[in-house]
Coordinates of N, CA and C in Angstrom, one line a residue:
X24 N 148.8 86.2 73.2 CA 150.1 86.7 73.6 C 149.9 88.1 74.1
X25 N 150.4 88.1 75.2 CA 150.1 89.7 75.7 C 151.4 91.0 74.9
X26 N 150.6 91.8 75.1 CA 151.2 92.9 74.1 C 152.3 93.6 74.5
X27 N 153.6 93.4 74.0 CA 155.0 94.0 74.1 C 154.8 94.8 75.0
X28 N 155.1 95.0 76.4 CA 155.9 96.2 77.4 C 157.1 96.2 77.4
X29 N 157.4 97.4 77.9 CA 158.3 97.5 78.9 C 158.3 98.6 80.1
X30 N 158.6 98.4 81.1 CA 157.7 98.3 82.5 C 159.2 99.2 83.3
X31 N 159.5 100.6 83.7 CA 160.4 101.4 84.5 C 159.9 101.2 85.8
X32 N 160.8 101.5 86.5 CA 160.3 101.8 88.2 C 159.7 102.8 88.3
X33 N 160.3 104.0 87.3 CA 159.5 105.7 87.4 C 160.4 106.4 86.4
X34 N 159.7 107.3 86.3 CA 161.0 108.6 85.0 C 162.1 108.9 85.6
X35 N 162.4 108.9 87.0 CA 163.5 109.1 87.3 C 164.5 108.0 88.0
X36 N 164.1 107.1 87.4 CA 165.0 105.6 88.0 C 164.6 104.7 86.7
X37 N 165.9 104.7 85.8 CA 165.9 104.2 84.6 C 166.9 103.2 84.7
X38 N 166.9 102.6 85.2 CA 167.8 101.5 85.6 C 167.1 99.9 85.5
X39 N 167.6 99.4 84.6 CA 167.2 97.9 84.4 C 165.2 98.1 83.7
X40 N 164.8 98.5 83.3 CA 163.9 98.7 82.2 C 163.3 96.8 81.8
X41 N 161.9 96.3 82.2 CA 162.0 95.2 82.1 C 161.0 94.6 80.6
X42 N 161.4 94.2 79.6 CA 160.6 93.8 78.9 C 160.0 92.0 78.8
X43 N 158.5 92.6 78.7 CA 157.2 91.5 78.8 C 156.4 91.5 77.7
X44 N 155.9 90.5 77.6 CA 154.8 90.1 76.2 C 155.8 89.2 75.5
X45 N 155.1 89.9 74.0 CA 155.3 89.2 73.2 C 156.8 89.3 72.6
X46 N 157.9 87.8 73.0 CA 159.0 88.3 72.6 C 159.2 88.4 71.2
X47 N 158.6 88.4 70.1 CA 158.5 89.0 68.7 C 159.4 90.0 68.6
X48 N 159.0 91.2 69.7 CA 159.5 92.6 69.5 C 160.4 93.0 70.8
X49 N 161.3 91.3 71.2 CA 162.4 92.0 71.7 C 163.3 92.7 71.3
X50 N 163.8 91.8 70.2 CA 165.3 92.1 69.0 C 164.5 93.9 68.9
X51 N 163.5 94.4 68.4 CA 163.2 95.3 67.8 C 163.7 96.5 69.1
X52 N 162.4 95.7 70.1 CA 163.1 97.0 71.7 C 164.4 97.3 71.7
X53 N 165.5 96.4 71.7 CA 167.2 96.7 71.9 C 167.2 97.3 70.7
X54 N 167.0 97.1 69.3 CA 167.6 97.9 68.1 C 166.9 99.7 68.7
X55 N 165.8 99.8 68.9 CA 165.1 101.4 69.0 C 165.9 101.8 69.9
X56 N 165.8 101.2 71.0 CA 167.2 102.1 72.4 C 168.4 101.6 72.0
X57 N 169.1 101.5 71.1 CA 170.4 101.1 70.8 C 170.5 100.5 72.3
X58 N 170.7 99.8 73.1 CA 171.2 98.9 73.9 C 172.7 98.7 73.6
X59 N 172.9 97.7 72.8 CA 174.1 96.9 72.5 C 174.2 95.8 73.4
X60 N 173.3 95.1 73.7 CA 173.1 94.0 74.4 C 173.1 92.9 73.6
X61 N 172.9 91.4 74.1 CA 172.3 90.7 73.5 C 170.9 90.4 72.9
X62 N 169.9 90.6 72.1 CA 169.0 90.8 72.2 C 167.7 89.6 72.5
X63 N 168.4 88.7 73.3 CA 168.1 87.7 74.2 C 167.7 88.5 75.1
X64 N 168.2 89.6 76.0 CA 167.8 89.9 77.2 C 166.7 91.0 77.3
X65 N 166.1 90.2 78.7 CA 165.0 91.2 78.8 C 165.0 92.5 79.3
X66 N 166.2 92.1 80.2 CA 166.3 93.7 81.2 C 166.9 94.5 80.3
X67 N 166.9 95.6 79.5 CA 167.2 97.1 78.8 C 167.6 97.8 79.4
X68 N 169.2 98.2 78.8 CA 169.6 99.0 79.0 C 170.1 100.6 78.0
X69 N 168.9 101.3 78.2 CA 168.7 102.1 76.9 C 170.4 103.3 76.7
X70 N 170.7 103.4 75.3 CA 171.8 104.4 75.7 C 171.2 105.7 75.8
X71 N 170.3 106.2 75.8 CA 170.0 107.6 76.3 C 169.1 107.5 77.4
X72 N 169.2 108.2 78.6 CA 168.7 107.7 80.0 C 167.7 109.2 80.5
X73 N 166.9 109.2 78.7 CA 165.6 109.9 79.0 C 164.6 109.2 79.0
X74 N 163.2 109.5 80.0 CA 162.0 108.7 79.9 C 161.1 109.1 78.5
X75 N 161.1 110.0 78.0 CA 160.1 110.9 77.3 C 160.6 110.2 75.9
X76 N 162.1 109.9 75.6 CA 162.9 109.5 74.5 C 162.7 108.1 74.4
X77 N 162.8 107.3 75.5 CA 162.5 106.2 75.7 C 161.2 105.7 75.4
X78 N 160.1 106.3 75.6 CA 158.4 106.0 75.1 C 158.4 106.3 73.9
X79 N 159.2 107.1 73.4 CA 158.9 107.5 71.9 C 159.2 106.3 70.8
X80 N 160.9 106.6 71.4 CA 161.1 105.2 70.8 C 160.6 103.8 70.5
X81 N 160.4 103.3 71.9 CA 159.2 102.5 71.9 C 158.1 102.4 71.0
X82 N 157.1 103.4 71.4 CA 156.3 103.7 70.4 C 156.1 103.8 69.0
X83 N 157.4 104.1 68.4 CA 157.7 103.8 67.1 C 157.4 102.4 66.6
X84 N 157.6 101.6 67.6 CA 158.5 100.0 67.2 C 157.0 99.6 67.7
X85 N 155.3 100.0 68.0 CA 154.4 99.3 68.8 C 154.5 99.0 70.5
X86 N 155.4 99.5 70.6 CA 155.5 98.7 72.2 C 155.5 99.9 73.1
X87 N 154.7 99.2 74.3 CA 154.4 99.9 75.1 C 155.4 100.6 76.1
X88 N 155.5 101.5 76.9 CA 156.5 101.9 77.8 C 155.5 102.6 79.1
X89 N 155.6 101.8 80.4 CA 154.9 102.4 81.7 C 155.3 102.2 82.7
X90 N 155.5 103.1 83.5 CA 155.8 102.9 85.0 C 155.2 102.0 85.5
X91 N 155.8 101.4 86.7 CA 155.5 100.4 87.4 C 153.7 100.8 88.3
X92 N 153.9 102.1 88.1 CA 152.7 102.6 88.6 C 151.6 102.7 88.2
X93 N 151.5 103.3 86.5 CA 151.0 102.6 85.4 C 150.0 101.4 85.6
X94 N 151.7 100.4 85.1 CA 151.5 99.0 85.2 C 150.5 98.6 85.8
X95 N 150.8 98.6 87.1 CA 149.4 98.1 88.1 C 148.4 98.8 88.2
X96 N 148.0 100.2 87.7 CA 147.2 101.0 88.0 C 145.4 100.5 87.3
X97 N 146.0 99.0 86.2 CA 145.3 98.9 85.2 C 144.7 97.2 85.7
X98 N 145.3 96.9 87.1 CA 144.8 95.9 87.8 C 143.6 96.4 88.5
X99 N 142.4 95.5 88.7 CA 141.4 95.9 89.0 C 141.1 95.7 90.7
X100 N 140.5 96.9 91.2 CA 140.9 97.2 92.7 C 139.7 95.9 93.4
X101 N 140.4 95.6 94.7 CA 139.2 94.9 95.4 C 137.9 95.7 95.8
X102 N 136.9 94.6 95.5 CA 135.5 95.9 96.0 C 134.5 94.7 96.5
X103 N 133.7 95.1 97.0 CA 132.3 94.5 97.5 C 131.5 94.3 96.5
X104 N 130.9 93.0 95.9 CA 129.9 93.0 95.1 C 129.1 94.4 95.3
X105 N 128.5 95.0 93.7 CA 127.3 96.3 93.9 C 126.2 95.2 93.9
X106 N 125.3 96.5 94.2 CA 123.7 95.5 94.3 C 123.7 95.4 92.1
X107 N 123.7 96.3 92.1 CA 123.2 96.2 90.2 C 124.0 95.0 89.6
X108 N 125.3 94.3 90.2 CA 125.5 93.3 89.3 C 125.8 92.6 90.4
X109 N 124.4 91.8 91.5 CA 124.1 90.6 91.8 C 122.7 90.2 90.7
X110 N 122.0 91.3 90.5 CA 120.4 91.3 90.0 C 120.9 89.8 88.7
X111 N 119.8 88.9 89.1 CA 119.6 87.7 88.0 C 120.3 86.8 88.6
X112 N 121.1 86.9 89.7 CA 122.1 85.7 89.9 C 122.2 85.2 91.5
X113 N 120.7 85.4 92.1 CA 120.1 85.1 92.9 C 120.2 83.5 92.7
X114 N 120.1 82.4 94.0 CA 120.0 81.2 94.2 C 118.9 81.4 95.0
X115 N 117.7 80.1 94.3 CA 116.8 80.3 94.7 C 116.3 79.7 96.0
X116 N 117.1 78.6 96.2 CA 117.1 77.1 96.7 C 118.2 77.2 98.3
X117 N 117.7 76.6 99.6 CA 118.7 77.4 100.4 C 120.1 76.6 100.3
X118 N 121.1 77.2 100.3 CA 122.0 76.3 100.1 C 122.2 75.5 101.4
X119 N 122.0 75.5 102.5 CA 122.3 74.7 103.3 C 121.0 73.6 103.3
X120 N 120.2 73.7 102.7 CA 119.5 72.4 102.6 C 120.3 71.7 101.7
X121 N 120.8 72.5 100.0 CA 121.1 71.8 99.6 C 122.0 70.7 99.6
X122 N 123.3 70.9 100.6 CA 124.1 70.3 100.9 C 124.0 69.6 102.2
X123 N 122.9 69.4 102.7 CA 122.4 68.9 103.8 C 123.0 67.5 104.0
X124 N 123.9 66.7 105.4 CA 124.7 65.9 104.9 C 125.6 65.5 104.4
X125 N 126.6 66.6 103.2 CA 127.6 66.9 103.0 C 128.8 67.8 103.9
X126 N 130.0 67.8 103.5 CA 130.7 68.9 104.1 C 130.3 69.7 104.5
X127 N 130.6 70.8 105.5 CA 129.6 72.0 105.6 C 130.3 73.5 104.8
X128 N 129.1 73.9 104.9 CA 129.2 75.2 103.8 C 130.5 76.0 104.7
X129 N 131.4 76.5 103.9 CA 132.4 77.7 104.8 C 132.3 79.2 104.2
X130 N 132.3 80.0 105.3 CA 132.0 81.6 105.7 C 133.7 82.3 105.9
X131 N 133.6 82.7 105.0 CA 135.2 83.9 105.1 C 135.2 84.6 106.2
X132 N 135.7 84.7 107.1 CA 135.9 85.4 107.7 C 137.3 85.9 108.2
X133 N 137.9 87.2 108.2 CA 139.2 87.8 107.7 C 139.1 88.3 109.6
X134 N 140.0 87.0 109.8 CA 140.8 87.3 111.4 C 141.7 86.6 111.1
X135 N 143.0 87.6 111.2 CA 144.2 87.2 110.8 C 144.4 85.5 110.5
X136 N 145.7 85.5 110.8 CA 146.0 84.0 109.7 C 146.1 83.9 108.4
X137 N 146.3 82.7 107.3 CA 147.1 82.8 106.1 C 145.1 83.1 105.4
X138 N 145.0 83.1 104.5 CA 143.8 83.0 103.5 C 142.9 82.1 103.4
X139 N 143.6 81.0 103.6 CA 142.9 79.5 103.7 C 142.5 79.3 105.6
X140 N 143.3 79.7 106.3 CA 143.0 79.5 107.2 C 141.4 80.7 107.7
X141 N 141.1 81.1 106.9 CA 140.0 82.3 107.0 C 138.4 81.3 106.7
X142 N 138.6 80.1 106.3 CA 137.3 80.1 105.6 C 137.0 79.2 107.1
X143 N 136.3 79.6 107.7 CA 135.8 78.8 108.7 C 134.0 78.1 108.4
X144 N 134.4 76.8 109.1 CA 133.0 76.0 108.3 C 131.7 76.7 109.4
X145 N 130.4 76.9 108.7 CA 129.0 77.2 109.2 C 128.0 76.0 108.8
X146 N 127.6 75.2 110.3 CA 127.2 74.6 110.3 C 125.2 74.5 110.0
X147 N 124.8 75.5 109.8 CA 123.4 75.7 109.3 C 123.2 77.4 109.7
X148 N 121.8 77.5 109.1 CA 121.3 78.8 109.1 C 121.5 79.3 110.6
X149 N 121.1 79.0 111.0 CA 121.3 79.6 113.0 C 122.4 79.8 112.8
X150 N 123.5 79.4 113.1 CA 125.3 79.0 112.9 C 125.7 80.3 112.2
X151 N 125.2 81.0 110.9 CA 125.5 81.6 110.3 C 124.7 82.7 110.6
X152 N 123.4 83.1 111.6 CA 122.8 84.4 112.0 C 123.7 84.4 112.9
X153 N 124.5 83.7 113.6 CA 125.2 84.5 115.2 C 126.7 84.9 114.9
X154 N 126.7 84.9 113.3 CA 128.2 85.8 112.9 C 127.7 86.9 112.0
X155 N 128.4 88.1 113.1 CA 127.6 89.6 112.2 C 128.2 89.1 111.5
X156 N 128.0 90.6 109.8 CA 128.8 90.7 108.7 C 129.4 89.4 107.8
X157 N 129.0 88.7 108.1 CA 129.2 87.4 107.1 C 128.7 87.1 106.0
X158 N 129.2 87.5 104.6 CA 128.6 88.1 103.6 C 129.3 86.8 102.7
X159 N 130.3 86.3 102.6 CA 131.0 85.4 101.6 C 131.1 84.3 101.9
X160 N 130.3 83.3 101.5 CA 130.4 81.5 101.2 C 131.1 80.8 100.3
X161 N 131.4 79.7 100.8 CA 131.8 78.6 99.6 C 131.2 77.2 99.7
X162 N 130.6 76.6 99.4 CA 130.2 75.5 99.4 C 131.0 74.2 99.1
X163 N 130.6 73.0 99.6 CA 131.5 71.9 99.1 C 131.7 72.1 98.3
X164 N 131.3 72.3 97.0 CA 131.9 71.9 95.2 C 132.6 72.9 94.6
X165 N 132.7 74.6 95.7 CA 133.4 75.6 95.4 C 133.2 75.7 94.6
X166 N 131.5 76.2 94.5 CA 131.0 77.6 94.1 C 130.5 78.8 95.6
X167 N 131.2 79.9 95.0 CA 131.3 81.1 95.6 C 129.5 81.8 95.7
X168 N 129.2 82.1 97.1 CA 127.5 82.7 97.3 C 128.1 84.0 98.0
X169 N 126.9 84.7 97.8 CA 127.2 86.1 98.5 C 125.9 86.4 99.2
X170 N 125.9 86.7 100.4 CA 124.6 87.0 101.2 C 124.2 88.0 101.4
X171 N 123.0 88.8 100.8 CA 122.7 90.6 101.3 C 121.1 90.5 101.6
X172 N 120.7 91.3 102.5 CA 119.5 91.3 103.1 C 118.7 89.8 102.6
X173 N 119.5 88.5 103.5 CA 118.7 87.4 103.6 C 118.8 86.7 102.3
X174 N 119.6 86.9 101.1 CA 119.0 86.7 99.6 C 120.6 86.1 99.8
X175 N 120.8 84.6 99.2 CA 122.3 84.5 98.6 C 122.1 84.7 96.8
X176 N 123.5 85.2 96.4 CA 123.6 85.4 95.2 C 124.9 84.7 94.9
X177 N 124.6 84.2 93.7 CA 125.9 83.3 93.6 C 126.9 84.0 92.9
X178 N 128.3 83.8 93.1 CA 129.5 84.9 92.5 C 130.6 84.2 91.4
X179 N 130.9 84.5 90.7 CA 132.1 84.3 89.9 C 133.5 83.9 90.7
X180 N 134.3 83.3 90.3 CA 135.6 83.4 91.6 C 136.3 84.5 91.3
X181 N 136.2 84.9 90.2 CA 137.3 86.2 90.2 C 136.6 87.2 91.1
X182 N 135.2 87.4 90.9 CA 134.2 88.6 92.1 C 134.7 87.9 93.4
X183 N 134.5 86.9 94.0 CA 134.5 86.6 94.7 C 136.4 87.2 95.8
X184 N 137.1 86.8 94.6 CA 138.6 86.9 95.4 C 138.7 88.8 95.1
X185 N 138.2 89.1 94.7 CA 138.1 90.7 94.7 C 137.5 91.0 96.4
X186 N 136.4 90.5 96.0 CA 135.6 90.3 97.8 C 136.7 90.3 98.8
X187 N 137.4 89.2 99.0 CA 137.6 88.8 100.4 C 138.9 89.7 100.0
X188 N 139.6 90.1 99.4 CA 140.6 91.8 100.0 C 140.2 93.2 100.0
X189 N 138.9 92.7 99.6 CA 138.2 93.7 100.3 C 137.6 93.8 101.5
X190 N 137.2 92.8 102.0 CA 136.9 92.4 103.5 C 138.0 92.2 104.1
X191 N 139.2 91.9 103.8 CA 140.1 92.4 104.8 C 140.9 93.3 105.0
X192 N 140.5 94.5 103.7 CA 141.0 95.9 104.1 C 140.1 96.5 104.9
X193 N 138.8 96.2 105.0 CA 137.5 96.6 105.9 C 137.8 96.6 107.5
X194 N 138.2 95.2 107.8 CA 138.5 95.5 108.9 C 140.2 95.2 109.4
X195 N 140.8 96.0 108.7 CA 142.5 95.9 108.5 C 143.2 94.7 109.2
X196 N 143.1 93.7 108.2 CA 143.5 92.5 108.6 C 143.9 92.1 107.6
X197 N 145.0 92.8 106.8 CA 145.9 92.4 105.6 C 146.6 90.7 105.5
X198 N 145.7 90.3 104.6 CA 147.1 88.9 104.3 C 148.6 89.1 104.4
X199 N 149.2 88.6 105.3 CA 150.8 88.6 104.9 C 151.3 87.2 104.1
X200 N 151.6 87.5 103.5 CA 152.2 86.9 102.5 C 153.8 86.8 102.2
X201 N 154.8 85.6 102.5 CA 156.3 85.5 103.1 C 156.9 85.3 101.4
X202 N 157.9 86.7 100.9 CA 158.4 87.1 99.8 C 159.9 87.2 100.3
X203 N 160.7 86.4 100.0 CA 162.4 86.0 100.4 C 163.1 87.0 99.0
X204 N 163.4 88.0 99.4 CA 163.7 88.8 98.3 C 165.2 88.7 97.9
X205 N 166.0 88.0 98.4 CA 167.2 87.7 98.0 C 167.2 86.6 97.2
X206 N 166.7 85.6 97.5 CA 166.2 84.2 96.1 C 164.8 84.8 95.6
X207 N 164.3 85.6 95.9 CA 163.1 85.9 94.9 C 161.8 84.5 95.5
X208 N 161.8 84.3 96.4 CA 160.7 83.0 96.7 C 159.6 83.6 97.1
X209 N 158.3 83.8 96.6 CA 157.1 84.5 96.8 C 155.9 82.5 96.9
X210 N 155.7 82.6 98.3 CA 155.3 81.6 98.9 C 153.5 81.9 98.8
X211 N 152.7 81.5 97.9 CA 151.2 81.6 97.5 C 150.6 80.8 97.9
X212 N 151.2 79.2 98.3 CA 150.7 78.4 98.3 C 149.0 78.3 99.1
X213 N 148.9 79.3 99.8 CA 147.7 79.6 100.9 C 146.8 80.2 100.6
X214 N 147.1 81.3 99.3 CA 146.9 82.5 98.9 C 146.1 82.1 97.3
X215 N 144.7 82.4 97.3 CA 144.6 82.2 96.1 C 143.9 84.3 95.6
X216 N 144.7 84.4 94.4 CA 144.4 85.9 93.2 C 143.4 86.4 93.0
X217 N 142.7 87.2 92.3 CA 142.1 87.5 91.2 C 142.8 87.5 89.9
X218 N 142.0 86.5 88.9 CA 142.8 86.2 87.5 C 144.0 87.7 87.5
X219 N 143.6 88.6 86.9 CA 144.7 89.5 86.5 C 145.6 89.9 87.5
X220 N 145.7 89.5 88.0 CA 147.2 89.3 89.3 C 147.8 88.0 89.1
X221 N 147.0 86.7 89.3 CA 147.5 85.8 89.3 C 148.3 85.7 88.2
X222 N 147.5 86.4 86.5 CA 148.6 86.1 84.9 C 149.5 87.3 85.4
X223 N 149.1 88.5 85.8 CA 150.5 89.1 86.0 C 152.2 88.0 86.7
X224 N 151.7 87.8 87.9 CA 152.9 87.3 88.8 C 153.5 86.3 87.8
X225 N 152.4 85.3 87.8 CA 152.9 83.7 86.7 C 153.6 84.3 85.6
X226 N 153.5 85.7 84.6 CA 154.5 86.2 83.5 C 155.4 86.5 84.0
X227 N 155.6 87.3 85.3 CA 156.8 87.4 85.7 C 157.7 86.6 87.1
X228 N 157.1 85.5 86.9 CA 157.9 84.3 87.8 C 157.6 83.3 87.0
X229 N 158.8 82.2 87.9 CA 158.1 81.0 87.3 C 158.4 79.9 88.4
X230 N 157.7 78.7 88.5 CA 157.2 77.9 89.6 C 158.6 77.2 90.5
X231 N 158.8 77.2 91.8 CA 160.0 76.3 92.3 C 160.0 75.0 91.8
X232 N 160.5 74.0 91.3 CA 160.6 73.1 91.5 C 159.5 72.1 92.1
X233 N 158.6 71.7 91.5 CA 157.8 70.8 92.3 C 156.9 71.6 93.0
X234 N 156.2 72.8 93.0 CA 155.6 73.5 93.7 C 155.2 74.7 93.1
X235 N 154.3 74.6 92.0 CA 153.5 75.5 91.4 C 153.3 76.9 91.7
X236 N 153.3 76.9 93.0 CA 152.3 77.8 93.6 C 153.6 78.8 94.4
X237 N 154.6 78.3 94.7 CA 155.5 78.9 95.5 C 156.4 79.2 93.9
X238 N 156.7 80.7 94.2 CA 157.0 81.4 92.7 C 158.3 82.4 93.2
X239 N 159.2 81.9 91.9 CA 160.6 82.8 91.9 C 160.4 83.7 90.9
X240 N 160.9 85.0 92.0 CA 161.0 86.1 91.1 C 162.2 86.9 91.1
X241 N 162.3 87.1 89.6 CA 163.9 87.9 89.8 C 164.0 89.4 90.1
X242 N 165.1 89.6 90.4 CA 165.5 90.7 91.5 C 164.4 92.0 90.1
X243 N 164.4 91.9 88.9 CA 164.0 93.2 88.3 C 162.5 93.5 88.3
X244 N 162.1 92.2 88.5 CA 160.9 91.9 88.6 C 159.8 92.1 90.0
X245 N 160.8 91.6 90.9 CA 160.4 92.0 92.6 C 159.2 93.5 92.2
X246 N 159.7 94.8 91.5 CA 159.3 95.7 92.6 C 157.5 95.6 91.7
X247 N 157.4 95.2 90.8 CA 156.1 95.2 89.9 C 155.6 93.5 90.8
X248 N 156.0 93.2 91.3 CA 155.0 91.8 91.5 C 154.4 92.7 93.2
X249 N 155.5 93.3 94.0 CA 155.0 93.8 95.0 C 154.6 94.9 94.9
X250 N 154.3 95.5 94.1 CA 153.3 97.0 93.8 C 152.0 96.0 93.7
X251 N 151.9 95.1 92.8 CA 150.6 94.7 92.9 C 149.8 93.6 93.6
X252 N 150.4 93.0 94.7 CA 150.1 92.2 96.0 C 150.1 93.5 96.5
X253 N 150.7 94.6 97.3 CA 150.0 95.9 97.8 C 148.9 97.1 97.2
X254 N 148.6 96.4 96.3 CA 147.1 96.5 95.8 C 146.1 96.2 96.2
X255 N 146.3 95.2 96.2 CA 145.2 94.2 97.0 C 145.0 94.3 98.5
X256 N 146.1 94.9 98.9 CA 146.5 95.2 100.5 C 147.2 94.4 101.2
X257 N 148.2 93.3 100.4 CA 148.9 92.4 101.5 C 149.8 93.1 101.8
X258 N 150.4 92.6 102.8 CA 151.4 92.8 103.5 C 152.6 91.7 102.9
X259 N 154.0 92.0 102.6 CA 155.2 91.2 102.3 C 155.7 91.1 103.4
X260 N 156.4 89.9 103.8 CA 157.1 89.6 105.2 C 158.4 88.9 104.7

């Protein structure tokens, strides 16, 4: 269960206050800010409309209190695999023999278009010397390789999706990603996360109807789900 917040826009915009985690210590959040709400509700409306009074209180009761700036500040930025933690996780074996006859291996490459449309397929080693800078693979069975002076190393998916927004802030070719901010409809379907983005958004949305992946968010929640998709560098449309 993640740990009681509650999440402001900033110290000076105290308006609608959003609480997350563990609802245990909702009833508690409304009793410390006297609210006089229901204590069903998540959005807080504290009766003293200081920030400094507001964390205290909180903090009495365990629970957390941070700006939205905060919040995201504790999401982890995209980066380029370092050399010190590929060491041991070398593949020894070339992968395109391995799959020799199967699907073909696909090479990320970030020229515009949705995320999915980026992985374009490399047909063998030649294929893959006549594209500079081509550092990120996936193979049929979707496991993630990383290529640095001739050597693939195989990656985690969470390294891996750190990777490719970082390769597309490299050569400024931001994902856009279509966020209908009056129904709250944040359209992912193309778009796959890094774990701690993807449990952030999923706490604070929840699935359309039949479609997992395409996520409603409500109006208090919008400006923390888009602080941290402009993290990563996308673009909202």
């Amino acid at each position: 269960m993640a740990r009681p917040t509650v999440v402001v826009e900033s110290p000076e915009h105290l308006v609608g206050l959003k609480f997350t985690g563990d609802r245990a210590y909702l009833r508690l959040a409304h009793q410390m800010l006297n609210t006089g709400q229901p204590v069903s509700r998540t959005l807080l409306r504290p009766q003293k409309q200081s920030f400094p009074w507001i964390q205290e209180q909180l903090l009495k009761a365990g629970i957390k209190c941070l700006t939205i700036k905060q919040s995201i500040s504790q999401l982890p930025l995209p980066e380029i695999p370092a050399a010190w933690s590929l060491r041991g996780q070398e593949r020894l074996e070339n992968p395109f023999s391995t799959y020799q006859g199967f699907d073909s291996i696909f090479g990320y490459q970030p020229i515009g278009g949705a995320q999915r449309d980026r992985w374009k397929p490399i047909v063998g080693l030649e294929h893959l010397a006549s594209i500079s800078s081509l550092n990120l693979l996936r193979t049929p069975e979707g496991e993630f390789l990383w290529l640095q002076d001739g050597q693939f190393f195989e990656l985690d998916p969470d390294t891996a999706y750190l990777a490719i927004f970082k390769l597309d802030q490299q050569v400024n070719q931001p994902l856009q990603i279509a966020l209908d901010t009056k129904p709250g409809r944040l359209d992912l379907r193309d778009t796959y996360l890094p774990k701690a983005y993807a449990q952030l958004i999923w706490r604070l949305s929840k699935a359309e109807s039949g479609h997992n992946r395409i996520r409603l968010v409500e109006p208090q929640s919008q400006p923390r789900v888009k602080a941290a998709l402009e993290r990563l560098g996308c673009v909202l449309v």
